[in-house]
XYZ file of C-alpha atoms in Angstrom:
208
model
C 0.387 17.523 7.222
C 3.906 16.805 8.387
C 3.819 15.725 11.993
C 6.066 17.329 14.596
C 8.649 14.571 14.817
C 11.922 14.632 16.698
C 14.995 15.833 14.817
C 18.449 14.374 15.351
C 21.745 16.114 16.093
C 25.104 14.585 15.226
C 28.482 15.987 16.333
C 30.258 15.481 13.006
C 29.909 14.401 9.388
C 32.230 11.424 9.641
C 35.868 12.157 8.874
C 35.284 15.719 7.693
C 34.538 16.863 11.264
C 31.716 19.136 10.200
C 28.842 20.170 12.411
C 25.675 18.614 11.022
C 22.055 18.199 12.000
C 19.057 16.301 10.724
C 16.106 18.680 10.601
C 12.449 18.031 9.863
C 11.390 19.820 6.679
C 8.390 22.073 7.320
C 6.877 25.340 6.125
C 9.514 27.338 7.993
C 12.521 25.921 6.152
C 11.152 24.317 2.983
C 11.730 27.362 0.757
C 15.510 27.178 1.162
C 15.668 23.387 1.134
C 13.431 22.268 -1.742
C 15.558 23.800 -4.510
C 18.641 22.048 -3.146
C 16.818 18.723 -2.927
C 15.662 19.102 -6.537
C 19.256 19.677 -7.636
C 20.484 16.602 -5.749
C 17.604 14.543 -7.201
C 18.535 15.526 -10.754
C 22.200 14.763 -10.129
C 21.499 11.344 -8.599
C 18.519 10.048 -10.528
C 18.532 11.787 -13.918
C 15.315 11.277 -15.884
C 13.736 9.407 -12.964
C 14.146 12.279 -10.507
C 11.489 14.276 -8.674
C 11.356 17.874 -9.885
C 10.752 20.857 -7.606
C 6.971 20.786 -8.022
C 6.826 17.068 -7.288
C 8.893 17.570 -4.136
C 6.614 20.386 -2.962
C 3.527 18.251 -3.604
C 5.049 15.403 -1.636
C 5.914 17.662 1.308
C 2.359 19.019 1.375
C 0.690 15.609 1.138
C -0.935 14.175 4.276
C 0.823 11.727 6.560
C 4.354 12.515 5.385
C 7.529 13.182 7.355
C 10.623 14.501 5.575
C 14.117 15.306 6.827
C 17.152 17.182 5.555
C 20.718 16.454 6.626
C 22.243 19.913 7.016
C 25.937 20.807 6.871
C 25.924 23.760 9.254
C 29.459 24.893 8.419
C 29.219 24.994 4.623
C 27.853 28.534 4.173
C 28.764 30.425 7.330
C 29.158 33.692 5.382
C 25.671 33.641 3.865
C 23.966 31.896 6.793
C 22.282 29.531 4.320
C 21.697 25.884 5.152
C 23.454 23.425 2.849
C 21.561 20.185 2.277
C 23.883 17.178 2.235
C 21.086 14.608 2.118
C 17.375 14.100 2.587
C 14.846 11.354 3.269
C 11.168 10.903 3.927
C 8.438 8.427 4.711
C 4.671 8.063 4.468
C 2.749 6.520 7.339
C -0.716 5.134 7.967
C -1.494 3.235 11.118
C 0.848 0.296 11.557
C 2.838 0.890 8.371
C 5.530 3.413 7.436
C 6.717 3.499 3.812
C 10.104 4.960 2.916
C 9.546 7.304 -0.023
C 13.083 8.454 -0.764
C 16.655 8.681 0.490
C 19.276 10.758 -1.309
C 22.762 12.039 -0.483
C 24.679 14.608 -2.549
C 27.651 13.003 -4.295
C 30.213 15.156 -2.496
C 28.847 13.963 0.872
C 28.622 10.256 0.111
C 30.575 7.553 1.979
C 30.190 9.453 5.274
C 27.356 7.449 6.864
C 24.711 10.087 6.104
C 22.287 7.603 4.532
C 22.608 5.436 7.641
C 21.823 8.350 9.955
C 18.812 9.368 7.864
C 17.546 5.791 7.909
C 18.002 5.594 11.682
C 16.066 8.840 12.092
C 13.142 7.563 10.035
C 13.003 4.256 11.905
C 13.141 5.957 15.312
C 10.454 8.492 14.449
C 8.187 5.992 12.726
C 8.301 3.956 15.913
C 7.541 7.041 18.017
C 4.258 7.617 16.154
C 3.158 4.013 16.524
C 4.249 2.337 13.280
C 4.840 -1.400 13.606
C 6.730 -2.030 10.389
C 8.654 -0.090 7.749
C 8.426 -0.829 4.027
C 10.473 0.206 0.996
C 11.292 -0.534 -2.626
C 14.832 -0.784 -3.989
C 16.344 -1.543 -7.397
C 17.227 -5.214 -7.758
C 20.695 -4.277 -9.026
C 21.466 -1.831 -6.200
C 23.676 -4.138 -4.148
C 25.141 -1.515 -1.766
C 21.652 -0.321 -0.806
C 20.436 -3.889 -0.377
C 23.320 -4.578 2.013
C 22.576 -1.389 3.938
C 18.883 -2.216 4.326
C 19.712 -5.788 5.331
C 22.016 -4.400 8.030
C 19.049 -2.494 9.433
C 16.886 -5.610 9.564
C 14.975 -5.330 6.281
C 14.091 -8.548 4.463
C 12.760 -9.123 0.939
C 9.004 -9.544 0.547
C 8.464 -9.646 -3.195
C 9.312 -8.316 -6.647
C 7.723 -5.502 -8.666
C 8.446 -5.825 -12.374
C 9.595 -2.706 -14.258
C 8.919 -0.576 -11.177
C 11.575 2.080 -11.793
C 10.799 4.100 -14.883
C 11.828 5.135 -17.460
C 14.573 2.482 -17.229
C 12.107 -0.335 -16.531
C 14.225 -1.767 -13.694
C 12.603 -4.254 -11.316
C 12.304 -3.510 -7.596
C 12.414 -5.651 -4.508
C 9.869 -4.836 -1.834
C 11.403 -5.043 1.643
C 10.074 -4.869 5.178
C 11.399 -4.517 8.728
C 9.463 -5.033 11.954
C 10.140 -1.827 13.857
C 9.789 -3.448 17.274
C 12.761 -5.646 16.344
C 14.983 -2.595 15.732
C 15.421 -1.420 19.321
C 19.237 -1.313 19.361
C 20.036 1.036 16.492
C 22.841 2.790 18.375
C 24.791 -0.458 18.576
C 24.527 -1.267 14.896
C 27.946 -1.777 13.331
C 28.931 1.163 11.127
C 27.619 0.702 7.608
C 29.991 3.183 5.992
C 31.732 0.362 4.132
C 28.383 -0.653 2.664
C 27.869 2.746 1.048
C 30.620 2.431 -1.540
C 28.841 3.767 -4.609
C 26.353 6.447 -5.522
C 23.819 3.700 -6.197
C 23.584 3.196 -2.424
C 21.469 6.307 -2.341
C 18.962 5.439 -5.072
C 15.673 6.336 -3.490
C 12.727 4.034 -2.951
C 10.006 6.109 -4.560
C 6.427 5.180 -3.813
C 4.411 3.508 -6.547
C 2.164 6.526 -6.954
C 5.142 8.572 -8.112
C 6.049 6.059 -10.808
C 2.699 6.089 -12.619
């Protein structure tokens, strides 16, 4: 199942002054969203991407919550939602595990990854999670800086975690109860300076 978790509304997509919203992905909107996510995945992650079937399986798996960052002004003629970014997490009791974060290249450097991360932290806390976990490539310095800004610290190292490249991953953790003042976090736009900032932290089960 995907629990009924609060969605977020933002007045603008940074400097472009677009109307945007973060929406929970569910059975009502997944048909129009999944294909766009698959395209973004392929563009960002190449041979390591999730394909459409993998995305659908992940959305249908238990204890998942996934979100799409929608540009509401992009396709006003066709009335079709345009996905600028997406993110999701798995949860079980005290722990919430970030599964992926991705932002389309044309929407990067606008703080979208930060807003998606805030949404996941807020909603994980609302369902009782005590800490949030993730994996990130050891050479992904912009993402590491972003996660550090949100209170994540390194826990360990997983050798050759990201396949097929065989890149190592850091495991990171944040205590959710320590992240009460998200609205006053300094803007992390400057920390999202390359497309690598959006490399997703895929769960280990999806790297087998």
